[in-house]
XYZ file of C-alpha atoms in Angstrom:
710
model
C 5.960 45.567 26.287
C 5.430 41.732 26.170
C 1.856 42.090 25.482
C 2.268 44.559 22.668
C 5.002 42.198 21.336
C 2.513 39.424 21.436
C -0.211 41.464 19.634
C 2.360 42.410 16.819
C 3.217 38.607 16.562
C -0.517 37.644 16.478
C -1.102 40.389 13.713
C 1.691 38.816 11.676
C -0.535 35.590 11.346
C -3.689 37.471 10.804
C -6.309 38.860 12.984
C -8.329 36.784 15.568
C -11.672 35.534 14.571
C -14.591 38.256 15.070
C -17.884 37.290 16.602
C -20.475 36.445 14.374
C -24.049 36.288 15.770
C -25.375 34.330 12.966
C -22.738 31.337 13.325
C -24.139 28.123 14.600
C -21.666 25.547 13.455
C -21.082 24.184 9.962
C -22.754 26.550 7.644
C -25.841 25.031 5.572
C -26.382 27.706 3.068
C -23.335 27.549 1.056
C -22.321 27.501 -2.843
C -19.672 25.481 -4.852
C -16.319 26.285 -4.388
C -13.250 25.950 -6.842
C -15.517 25.455 -9.789
C -12.758 25.633 -12.395
C -10.840 22.799 -10.443
C -13.933 20.798 -10.204
C -14.468 20.949 -13.818
C -10.951 20.206 -14.726
C -11.241 17.081 -12.453
C -14.324 15.956 -13.991
C -12.772 16.228 -17.416
C -9.712 14.430 -16.124
C -11.922 11.549 -14.856
C -13.835 11.441 -18.131
C -10.553 11.078 -19.848
C -9.417 8.494 -17.430
C -12.492 6.518 -18.342
C -11.907 6.944 -22.057
C -8.204 5.597 -21.405
C -9.912 2.462 -19.604
C -12.213 1.916 -22.512
C -9.429 2.212 -25.321
C -7.291 -0.192 -22.949
C -10.263 -2.638 -22.788
C -10.907 -2.444 -26.474
C -7.143 -2.934 -27.562
C -5.723 -4.906 -24.545
C -5.569 -8.858 -24.245
C -4.561 -9.668 -20.609
C -4.981 -13.491 -21.453
C -1.318 -13.362 -22.547
C -0.437 -12.605 -18.894
C -2.854 -15.152 -17.309
C -2.564 -17.957 -19.770
C 0.438 -19.612 -21.610
C 0.537 -19.649 -25.498
C 1.697 -22.522 -27.698
C 3.999 -22.053 -30.817
C 1.050 -20.535 -32.802
C 0.159 -18.014 -30.252
C -3.081 -20.023 -29.282
C -3.891 -19.829 -25.625
C -3.688 -22.937 -23.559
C -6.995 -23.704 -21.272
C -9.190 -21.520 -23.676
C -11.111 -21.859 -26.609
C -10.121 -25.007 -28.672
C -7.550 -25.755 -26.036
C -9.975 -25.601 -23.093
C -9.246 -28.978 -22.249
C -5.417 -28.558 -22.554
C -4.554 -26.143 -19.700
C -0.713 -26.898 -19.667
C 2.013 -25.917 -22.054
C 4.830 -28.576 -22.750
C 8.326 -27.518 -24.140
C 9.580 -30.137 -26.644
C 13.134 -29.403 -25.646
C 13.123 -27.298 -22.372
C 17.042 -27.327 -22.359
C 16.916 -24.854 -25.094
C 15.369 -22.185 -22.673
C 18.565 -22.637 -20.603
C 21.199 -23.172 -23.176
C 20.189 -20.335 -25.378
C 19.824 -17.714 -22.586
C 19.671 -16.963 -18.911
C 16.634 -17.757 -16.788
C 15.947 -14.163 -16.132
C 15.712 -13.311 -19.975
C 13.291 -16.443 -20.267
C 11.142 -14.978 -17.467
C 11.169 -11.586 -18.953
C 10.191 -12.906 -22.385
C 6.923 -14.540 -20.989
C 8.834 -17.899 -20.868
C 8.953 -18.112 -24.760
C 11.812 -20.505 -25.552
C 13.326 -21.258 -29.143
C 11.495 -24.845 -29.241
C 7.979 -25.999 -30.227
C 5.453 -25.528 -27.537
C 2.207 -27.361 -27.573
C -0.875 -27.419 -25.165
C -1.519 -30.565 -23.324
C -4.242 -31.878 -20.957
C -1.744 -33.257 -18.559
C 2.174 -33.110 -18.161
C 4.371 -36.280 -18.667
C 4.623 -38.483 -15.645
C 7.437 -40.839 -16.969
C 10.641 -40.500 -18.838
C 10.616 -41.681 -22.317
C 12.951 -41.333 -25.500
C 12.414 -42.299 -29.050
C 14.323 -45.459 -29.732
C 16.039 -45.963 -33.163
C 13.877 -48.897 -34.081
C 10.931 -46.467 -33.761
C 12.024 -44.076 -36.656
C 10.486 -46.170 -39.263
C 7.176 -46.517 -37.467
C 4.213 -44.118 -37.804
C 3.311 -41.261 -35.429
C -0.020 -42.988 -34.457
C 1.878 -46.266 -33.484
C 4.548 -44.495 -31.365
C 2.752 -41.577 -29.880
C -1.274 -41.693 -30.193
C -1.811 -45.487 -29.279
C 0.489 -45.135 -26.443
C -1.361 -42.006 -25.022
C 1.399 -39.853 -25.761
C -0.708 -36.961 -27.137
C 2.071 -34.408 -27.285
C 2.610 -33.642 -30.962
C 1.744 -30.460 -32.649
C -2.006 -30.164 -33.614
C -2.720 -31.481 -37.230
C 0.218 -34.090 -37.519
C -1.237 -36.996 -39.367
C -1.475 -40.533 -38.085
C 0.552 -42.006 -40.828
C 3.383 -39.642 -40.932
C 6.555 -41.286 -40.236
C 8.288 -40.715 -36.874
C 11.593 -39.749 -38.432
C 9.865 -37.069 -40.487
C 8.019 -35.766 -37.592
C 11.309 -35.339 -35.466
C 13.058 -33.607 -38.353
C 10.445 -31.160 -38.837
C 10.154 -30.781 -34.913
C 6.420 -31.745 -35.030
C 6.539 -34.269 -32.110
C 8.988 -34.304 -29.302
C 11.924 -36.796 -29.229
C 11.952 -37.242 -25.573
C 9.586 -36.685 -22.528
C 10.614 -36.002 -18.860
C 8.431 -36.425 -15.809
C 7.085 -32.884 -15.256
C 5.021 -31.075 -12.816
C 2.820 -28.011 -13.755
C 3.765 -24.761 -12.469
C 2.319 -21.333 -13.727
C 0.515 -23.392 -16.503
C 3.704 -24.897 -17.937
C 5.334 -28.325 -17.487
C 8.613 -28.150 -15.858
C 10.719 -31.315 -15.381
C 11.372 -32.651 -11.782
C 14.745 -31.736 -10.507
C 15.801 -35.281 -9.605
C 15.050 -36.782 -12.987
C 17.959 -38.594 -14.886
C 18.591 -36.798 -17.997
C 18.474 -38.611 -21.237
C 21.498 -38.636 -23.746
C 20.655 -36.002 -26.257
C 22.699 -34.268 -28.937
C 24.143 -30.940 -27.620
C 22.929 -31.856 -24.073
C 25.595 -32.846 -21.502
C 24.398 -34.575 -18.344
C 26.260 -32.384 -16.013
C 25.497 -30.344 -13.004
C 24.945 -27.040 -14.692
C 21.885 -28.252 -16.556
C 20.546 -29.681 -13.258
C 21.220 -26.415 -11.555
C 19.506 -24.606 -14.398
C 16.424 -26.637 -14.063
C 16.432 -26.474 -10.386
C 16.805 -22.630 -10.443
C 13.910 -22.330 -12.889
C 11.757 -24.566 -10.725
C 12.722 -22.661 -7.410
C 11.856 -19.267 -9.084
C 8.637 -20.320 -10.788
C 7.048 -23.268 -9.296
C 4.885 -21.575 -6.593
C 1.919 -24.012 -7.205
C 2.674 -26.346 -4.051
C 3.293 -23.425 -1.886
C 0.118 -21.710 -3.007
C -1.895 -24.887 -2.429
C -0.634 -25.132 1.000
C -1.290 -21.428 1.626
C -4.952 -21.857 0.319
C -5.315 -24.900 2.797
C -4.148 -22.852 5.584
C -6.454 -20.165 4.836
C -9.444 -22.598 4.216
C -8.885 -24.174 7.836
C -8.182 -20.923 9.772
C -10.169 -18.223 8.108
C -12.909 -18.230 10.791
C -10.217 -17.820 13.438
C -8.675 -15.001 11.583
C -12.029 -13.323 11.570
C -12.236 -13.845 15.209
C -8.792 -12.111 15.644
C -9.924 -9.285 13.403
C -13.018 -8.949 15.757
C -10.941 -8.572 18.744
C -8.829 -6.050 17.180
C -12.154 -4.122 16.238
C -13.646 -4.433 19.921
C -10.171 -3.376 21.447
C -9.853 -0.393 19.179
C -13.285 0.743 19.836
C -13.005 0.071 23.453
C -9.633 2.031 23.622
C -11.383 5.104 22.072
C -14.529 5.089 24.074
C -12.707 4.528 27.312
C -10.368 7.403 26.790
C -12.909 9.765 28.268
C -12.268 8.124 31.662
C -8.568 7.139 31.411
C -6.924 9.607 29.103
C -5.290 11.758 31.862
C -3.713 8.670 33.726
C -2.784 7.076 30.486
C -0.982 10.070 29.223
C 0.586 10.506 32.665
C 1.795 6.888 32.580
C 3.025 7.163 29.095
C 5.074 10.439 29.778
C 6.514 8.715 32.890
C 7.349 5.946 30.769
C 9.336 7.972 28.234
C 11.030 9.628 31.072
C 11.928 6.222 32.637
C 13.401 4.955 29.380
C 15.444 8.139 28.897
C 16.659 7.822 32.519
C 17.720 4.219 31.936
C 19.474 5.201 28.732
C 21.405 7.722 30.742
C 22.363 5.189 33.401
C 23.455 2.548 30.628
C 25.438 5.089 28.880
C 27.113 6.265 32.101
C 28.027 2.671 32.876
C 29.569 1.914 29.496
C 31.413 5.300 29.544
C 32.786 4.484 33.078
C 33.862 1.037 32.165
C 35.740 2.311 28.798
C 37.172 5.076 30.749
C 38.774 2.841 33.244
C 40.211 0.832 30.485
C 41.540 3.841 28.687
C 39.803 3.132 25.422
C 39.733 6.465 23.701
C 38.790 7.554 19.966
C 42.522 8.834 19.371
C 43.718 5.317 19.554
C 40.848 4.143 17.173
C 41.230 6.915 14.591
C 38.932 7.301 11.619
C 37.173 4.255 10.411
C 34.190 3.443 8.125
C 33.432 0.531 10.540
C 30.798 2.211 12.797
C 30.442 -0.709 15.189
C 33.948 -0.067 16.250
C 32.934 3.146 17.947
C 30.933 1.327 20.385
C 34.337 0.305 22.068
C 35.358 4.130 22.886
C 34.454 6.161 25.638
C 33.579 9.365 23.585
C 30.648 7.415 21.866
C 29.117 6.767 25.149
C 29.654 10.192 26.582
C 27.967 11.931 23.632
C 25.079 9.420 23.699
C 24.801 10.406 27.653
C 24.813 14.018 26.940
C 22.147 13.714 24.209
C 19.959 11.804 26.321
C 20.490 13.957 29.370
C 19.495 17.085 27.104
C 16.232 15.327 26.153
C 15.542 14.327 29.667
C 15.864 18.051 30.721
C 13.889 19.336 27.938
C 11.041 16.923 28.435
C 10.997 17.775 32.209
C 10.944 21.533 31.546
C 8.050 20.994 28.890
C 6.208 19.162 31.545
C 6.789 21.915 34.222
C 6.285 25.058 32.101
C 3.477 23.519 29.604
C 1.546 21.504 31.991
C -1.476 23.801 31.429
C -1.445 23.011 27.797
C -1.144 19.273 28.320
C -4.193 19.401 30.527
C -5.912 21.273 27.619
C -4.722 18.466 25.313
C -6.082 15.526 27.631
C -9.309 17.459 27.900
C -9.699 17.564 24.112
C -8.981 13.884 23.825
C -11.649 13.099 26.365
C -13.874 15.593 24.318
C -13.216 13.526 21.148
C -13.974 10.435 22.868
C -17.426 11.729 23.811
C -17.839 12.919 20.205
C -17.066 9.533 18.875
C -19.363 7.844 21.384
C -22.287 10.224 20.214
C -21.804 9.573 16.569
C -20.657 5.887 16.312
C -21.275 5.847 12.619
C -18.270 7.787 12.100
C -16.001 4.802 13.284
C -17.252 2.705 10.271
C -16.802 5.425 7.699
C -13.249 4.209 6.940
C -15.017 1.216 5.379
C -16.375 3.467 2.649
C -13.017 5.116 2.177
C -11.390 1.590 1.793
C -14.040 0.632 -0.663
C -13.451 3.750 -2.742
C -9.663 3.277 -2.441
C -10.138 -0.322 -3.738
C -11.987 0.669 -6.668
C -9.439 3.361 -7.701
C -6.552 0.869 -7.426
C -8.496 -1.912 -9.063
C -9.430 0.309 -11.928
C -5.878 1.455 -12.354
C -4.311 -2.168 -12.144
C -6.723 -3.350 -14.839
C -6.256 -0.299 -17.118
C -2.596 -0.511 -16.845
C -2.772 -4.390 -17.536
C -4.908 -4.013 -20.653
C -2.569 -1.278 -21.887
C 0.455 -3.228 -21.399
C -1.026 -6.192 -23.435
C -2.479 -4.115 -26.388
C -1.479 -4.816 -29.905
C -2.144 -7.471 -32.545
C -0.238 -10.646 -32.409
C 2.688 -11.141 -34.749
C 3.630 -14.460 -36.173
C 7.155 -15.147 -38.114
C 8.699 -18.124 -39.776
C 11.247 -19.972 -37.622
C 13.525 -22.940 -37.921
C 15.575 -24.711 -35.293
C 18.670 -24.828 -37.793
C 18.608 -22.420 -40.767
C 21.709 -23.998 -42.130
C 19.927 -27.365 -42.817
C 19.536 -28.539 -46.451
C 16.390 -26.975 -47.745
C 16.418 -23.874 -45.507
C 18.817 -21.471 -47.548
C 16.029 -19.847 -49.467
C 13.379 -19.774 -46.552
C 12.754 -16.228 -45.591
C 13.280 -16.734 -41.721
C 11.707 -14.021 -39.333
C 9.212 -12.915 -42.035
C 5.592 -12.586 -41.266
C 3.308 -15.548 -41.668
C -0.199 -17.131 -41.320
C -0.248 -19.378 -38.304
C -3.406 -21.200 -39.710
C -1.316 -22.166 -42.835
C 1.537 -24.253 -41.160
C 4.373 -25.195 -43.568
C 4.245 -28.690 -42.682
C 5.378 -29.989 -45.845
C 8.207 -27.498 -46.364
C 11.492 -28.893 -47.601
C 13.025 -27.081 -44.557
C 12.916 -29.325 -41.445
C 11.452 -27.742 -38.488
C 10.089 -24.637 -40.343
C 7.208 -23.330 -38.163
C 5.002 -20.212 -38.153
C 5.603 -19.204 -34.568
C 4.096 -16.344 -32.168
C 6.739 -13.522 -32.017
C 5.007 -11.067 -29.850
C 2.508 -8.079 -30.003
C 2.973 -5.337 -32.568
C 4.159 -1.963 -31.281
C 2.523 -0.136 -34.212
C -0.717 1.824 -34.137
C -1.890 4.879 -32.440
C -2.658 3.383 -29.115
C 0.706 1.238 -28.996
C 2.720 4.508 -29.890
C 0.967 6.310 -27.282
C 1.247 3.557 -24.871
C 3.935 5.293 -22.423
C 1.763 8.413 -22.275
C -1.201 6.612 -21.452
C 0.345 4.753 -18.663
C 1.694 8.075 -17.309
C -1.895 9.463 -17.538
C -3.020 6.419 -15.553
C -0.548 6.858 -12.839
C -1.366 10.481 -12.475
C -5.043 9.520 -12.239
C -4.275 6.822 -9.861
C -2.493 9.380 -7.208
C -5.265 12.043 -7.791
C -8.151 9.785 -7.257
C -6.640 8.179 -4.215
C -5.824 11.515 -2.696
C -9.179 12.939 -3.519
C -10.930 9.864 -1.818
C -8.704 10.311 1.450
C -9.714 14.209 1.087
C -13.108 13.405 1.045
C -13.011 11.299 4.089
C -11.314 13.834 6.111
C -13.955 16.643 5.005
C -16.796 14.554 5.795
C -15.558 13.457 9.265
C -14.560 17.071 10.081
C -18.155 18.255 9.216
C -19.742 15.644 11.340
C -17.489 16.290 14.531
C -17.762 20.227 14.015
C -21.433 19.858 14.178
C -20.882 18.076 17.645
C -18.568 20.933 18.892
C -21.024 23.781 17.887
C -24.020 22.178 19.276
C -24.675 24.388 22.416
C -26.792 21.687 24.256
C -25.235 18.411 23.883
C -26.592 15.980 22.433
C -29.958 17.528 22.048
C -28.697 20.088 19.283
C -26.633 17.698 17.584
C -28.094 17.389 14.014
C -29.920 14.243 12.937
C -27.581 12.038 10.881
C -24.598 14.497 10.803
C -22.303 12.282 8.876
C -24.749 11.683 5.957
C -25.291 15.512 6.046
C -21.825 16.186 5.841
C -21.066 13.618 3.120
C -23.841 15.266 0.760
C -22.587 18.697 1.690
C -18.993 17.985 0.845
C -19.772 15.963 -2.370
C -22.453 18.758 -3.603
C -20.283 21.839 -3.097
C -16.834 21.083 -2.436
C -15.607 18.380 -4.958
C -13.408 21.255 -6.522
C -11.733 22.209 -3.501
C -10.887 18.567 -2.535
C -9.781 17.993 -6.002
C -7.576 21.205 -5.720
C -5.869 20.123 -2.413
C -5.351 16.470 -3.891
C -3.861 17.693 -6.845
C -1.187 19.850 -5.239
C -0.213 16.796 -3.037
C -0.270 14.452 -6.314
C 2.151 16.704 -8.134
C 4.519 16.529 -5.108
C 4.165 12.489 -4.801
C 4.717 12.328 -8.641
C 7.946 14.433 -8.218
C 9.165 12.057 -5.457
C 8.449 8.945 -7.573
C 10.243 10.432 -10.472
C 13.299 11.353 -8.035
C 13.104 7.795 -6.623
C 13.172 6.423 -10.254
C 16.074 8.392 -11.193
C 17.907 7.489 -7.923
C 17.516 3.795 -8.745
C 18.658 4.166 -12.183
C 21.761 6.104 -11.442
C 22.673 4.410 -8.180
C 25.612 2.400 -9.654
C 27.306 5.536 -11.354
C 26.925 7.987 -8.613
C 29.611 9.392 -6.814
C 29.282 10.322 -3.107
C 28.667 14.026 -3.810
C 25.905 13.293 -6.150
C 24.207 10.677 -3.673
C 24.402 13.444 -1.115
C 22.583 15.923 -3.294
C 20.017 13.373 -4.391
C 19.373 12.579 -0.824
C 19.015 16.298 0.163
C 16.334 16.512 -2.801
C 14.512 13.403 -1.371
C 14.646 14.719 2.002
C 13.147 18.166 0.895
C 10.316 16.570 -1.149
C 9.593 14.340 1.873
C 9.263 17.292 4.206
C 7.134 19.134 1.476
C 4.976 16.315 1.354
C 4.483 16.084 4.959
C 3.721 19.834 5.350
C 1.080 19.809 2.367
C -0.648 16.827 4.035
C -0.847 18.695 7.211
C -2.197 22.121 5.640
C -4.666 20.184 3.529
C -6.071 18.336 6.511
C -6.769 21.413 8.321
C -8.018 23.226 5.211
C -10.503 20.556 4.773
C -11.598 20.977 8.209
C -12.086 24.912 7.566
C -13.965 23.825 4.462
C -16.214 21.595 6.160
C -17.224 24.436 8.679
C -17.343 27.502 6.787
C -17.706 26.195 3.067
C -15.151 28.624 1.425
C -12.625 27.762 -1.117
C -9.384 25.840 -0.729
C -6.946 28.691 -0.654
C -8.917 30.893 1.679
C -9.631 27.910 3.967
C -5.863 26.958 3.929
C -4.906 30.606 4.850
C -7.280 30.906 7.598
C -6.310 27.335 9.212
C -2.566 28.107 8.883
C -2.995 31.513 10.472
C -5.056 30.267 13.231
C -2.606 27.462 14.040
C 0.241 29.955 13.934
C -1.345 32.167 16.424
C -1.542 28.964 18.763
C 1.637 27.233 17.842
C 2.487 25.950 21.083
C -0.909 24.362 21.800
C -0.526 22.817 18.316
C 2.855 21.209 19.288
C 1.688 19.982 22.461
C -1.576 18.333 21.321
C -0.014 17.049 18.390
C 2.682 15.113 20.268
C 0.301 14.063 23.049
C -2.012 12.549 20.545
C 0.658 10.854 18.618
C 1.899 9.430 21.628
C -1.500 8.201 22.742
C -2.524 6.738 19.480
C 0.905 5.014 19.083
C 0.238 3.324 22.389
C -3.168 2.310 21.090
C -1.949 0.902 18.131
C 0.781 -1.051 20.089
C -1.887 -2.317 22.520
C -4.225 -3.614 19.813
C -1.760 -5.020 17.465
C 0.486 -6.354 20.003
C -2.406 -8.023 21.866
C -3.947 -9.540 18.765
C -0.381 -10.688 17.631
C 0.382 -12.267 20.987
C -3.054 -14.117 21.046
C -2.699 -15.292 17.526
C 0.776 -16.638 18.237
C -0.183 -18.752 21.221
C -3.285 -19.874 19.599
C -2.155 -20.978 16.045
C 0.992 -22.391 17.294
C -0.919 -24.729 19.532
C 0.471 -23.432 22.945
C -2.854 -22.844 24.566
C -3.944 -26.112 25.876
C -7.350 -27.225 27.343
C -9.714 -25.345 25.127
C -11.781 -28.197 23.893
C -12.412 -29.600 20.585
C -14.267 -26.705 19.312
C -11.609 -24.077 20.192
C -8.668 -26.431 19.228
C -6.231 -24.766 16.807
C -6.164 -26.060 13.377
C -3.394 -28.093 11.905
C -1.485 -25.835 9.529
C 1.532 -26.026 7.178
C 2.730 -22.495 7.909
C 1.180 -21.494 11.181
C 2.978 -18.128 10.871
C 0.626 -17.240 7.841
C -2.636 -16.720 9.877
C -0.517 -14.895 12.620
C 0.772 -12.411 10.071
C -2.577 -11.974 8.493
C -4.154 -11.340 11.710
C -1.460 -8.795 12.821
C -1.904 -6.989 9.277
C -5.561 -6.932 9.601
C -5.498 -5.673 13.230
C -3.187 -2.811 12.126
C -5.370 -1.904 9.261
C -8.541 -1.867 11.656
C -6.603 0.038 14.335
C -5.344 2.707 11.949
C -8.867 3.047 10.462
C -10.459 3.536 13.910
C -7.697 5.877 15.061
C -7.624 7.948 11.988
C -11.288 8.802 12.660
C -10.246 9.736 16.247
C -7.238 11.804 15.263
C -9.521 13.613 12.667
C -11.911 14.202 15.477
C -9.218 15.579 17.712
C -7.853 17.950 14.990
C -11.514 19.245 14.287
C -12.337 19.740 17.816
C -9.061 21.569 18.343
C -9.602 24.163 15.459
C -13.226 24.738 16.738
C -11.922 25.157 20.184
C -9.106 27.774 18.979
C -12.087 29.662 17.196
C -14.312 29.345 20.249
C -11.551 31.129 22.304
C -11.430 34.120 19.680
C -14.929 34.183 18.693
C -16.583 34.097 22.134
C -15.930 35.762 25.741
C -18.196 33.878 27.917
C -20.984 36.786 28.311
C -24.653 36.118 27.676
C -24.629 37.040 24.123
C -21.219 35.275 23.305
C -20.862 32.209 25.315
C -18.191 29.450 24.912
C -19.202 26.172 23.134
C -16.268 24.263 24.889
C -16.919 21.669 27.749
C -17.013 22.579 31.383
C -13.795 20.841 31.888
C -12.022 22.960 29.333
C -13.522 26.028 30.768
C -12.392 24.999 34.343
C -8.684 24.349 33.022
C -8.624 27.858 31.334
C -10.112 29.611 34.327
C -13.120 30.730 32.208
C -16.845 30.385 32.575
C -20.100 31.401 30.894
C -22.109 33.982 32.640
C -25.241 31.569 32.765
C -25.192 27.910 32.928
C -25.583 26.149 29.553
C -28.746 24.379 30.654
C -30.505 27.552 31.518
C -29.283 29.553 28.391
C -31.667 29.877 25.472
C -30.249 30.436 22.061
C -32.031 31.248 18.814
C -31.678 28.770 16.339
């Protein structure tokens, strides 16, 4: 009865794979799959390129990279090439008129004249009353105070230039930050109309400097990198060697290492049970009960009641019991998982080029991200510059009939206007025009392009590696029957025949990820007005989409393996992979958890080892290394440490992602090998001798004496 029920369950997930005498591993004679999706993807990429061209033609990223003066001209470029800094005539107007956040969001544009200068003022200065009757040349130009607007004549009276706001009435010692001159926080403020020398102004300047002046920090960071870059490279080299050695040595230590890790988990759970029991016993003797505490939102208060520790003890005890039962009843499958890990280590050792394929994926991902970032930047800065008439005080005599805020020509400055301070200033970039009206849609198109291309690149890497490792498994005589350059052959096959299938799987995953992004955006916007019920519903939706994304990634990964082996379309490959895994669900769970545990330990070993070595070296705690190996003097010694740790994690993730793909590919091949073959002369198993021994199976003739027609 049990056998019949098992057969019915297997049939519910498809019939086992039948023997095919012509099958010799990844099929070479294959055709293009998912052609419609391939054409759609290529058309989308063509449109993505068109969007980039349009953005490049209409965009102007200089407004983000360079400051602008009052006329909209860029400092540090063109005629202002030798004047890279922007000086505000009255920087207090930036603070008095609005808050600092608004100033930053508006590109640091303030209602005061702004001029490009070659250097920021170094000393405080204020125009004195006896200088009003002198000329601009005498007060400013001869004293090397070149801070007036361009075109102010030498013989203009100072009082006139001040009334028309063509020259500054005071200067403060300033430091350049983000291309702009900001006053020092400890400067003594001059006595000016409308400006009070109180702490609010000082705090405003201090806040502006603290939030924007990153120049000194960036210089120190650059100096630290300049002095420690080669030691960072050494740390990354150590991470690379450790990752490679860990994978290659798994063929020797996989069994003992997995055993040690499992015993370690059991030990941690056992200690948790002991600790919970001790806490429960102490609180029980004190009589601390949850009935005395009652209901409270202070979760830390529940640590002082015995029921909390009793519940934790029960949970840990159940987990300990489950793990022990798994070890007892699934020990055979754990041995199979260990044998597959050893086989994956051998496969990587035979095809070392696969370990460096993540570099190709990294470069392609970098290209996709850089293209999207540049396109988004150019789109955001598209539009023609707009200039309007502006005056500091429109109620002044002579300004009544001036059309303030109307368009003007910045090349024809109204210097001789009867309105004091009347200027043609830069207002912003126009939102008119086809590109500007479609800006939001183009940005959405770019985001969709970013997700789709990134997922396609990752799918390409998975399919290529699967094709290479499948050729290893289905080589009957290893390594003699392994094809020449299997990685390059798999790359060409995948790119020529399965671009559409990869695009199909990537599109499905992209739509789910876009839905998650939209949901996160809605949650962020409505967070302040949600009630608890709405938050709970939103959390459930987010959890469901997260689970859906994880499932699609799992399904896509195995579908790409089947595509690499058989060359069928995405839907058929996904169906075959899913039914094959469901027929062996217990083996899938055991292998997945054992692999996750092992790779987690590997990452911990590599990243932790590099982090500890970097900490002791860069903090100067390793003595006696000699002058050539002495740690450099750094401003922030944690900076190279964090860089080394991050780089080690990226390197370990790249290496272990290859190994994980190898394990998954060999596992699917192993499951098909069990269903396809029976160990006879005509249908021998392709698996290793260790796997045959664990399963209690054998081939009728030794592999080295068996002749197969190729």
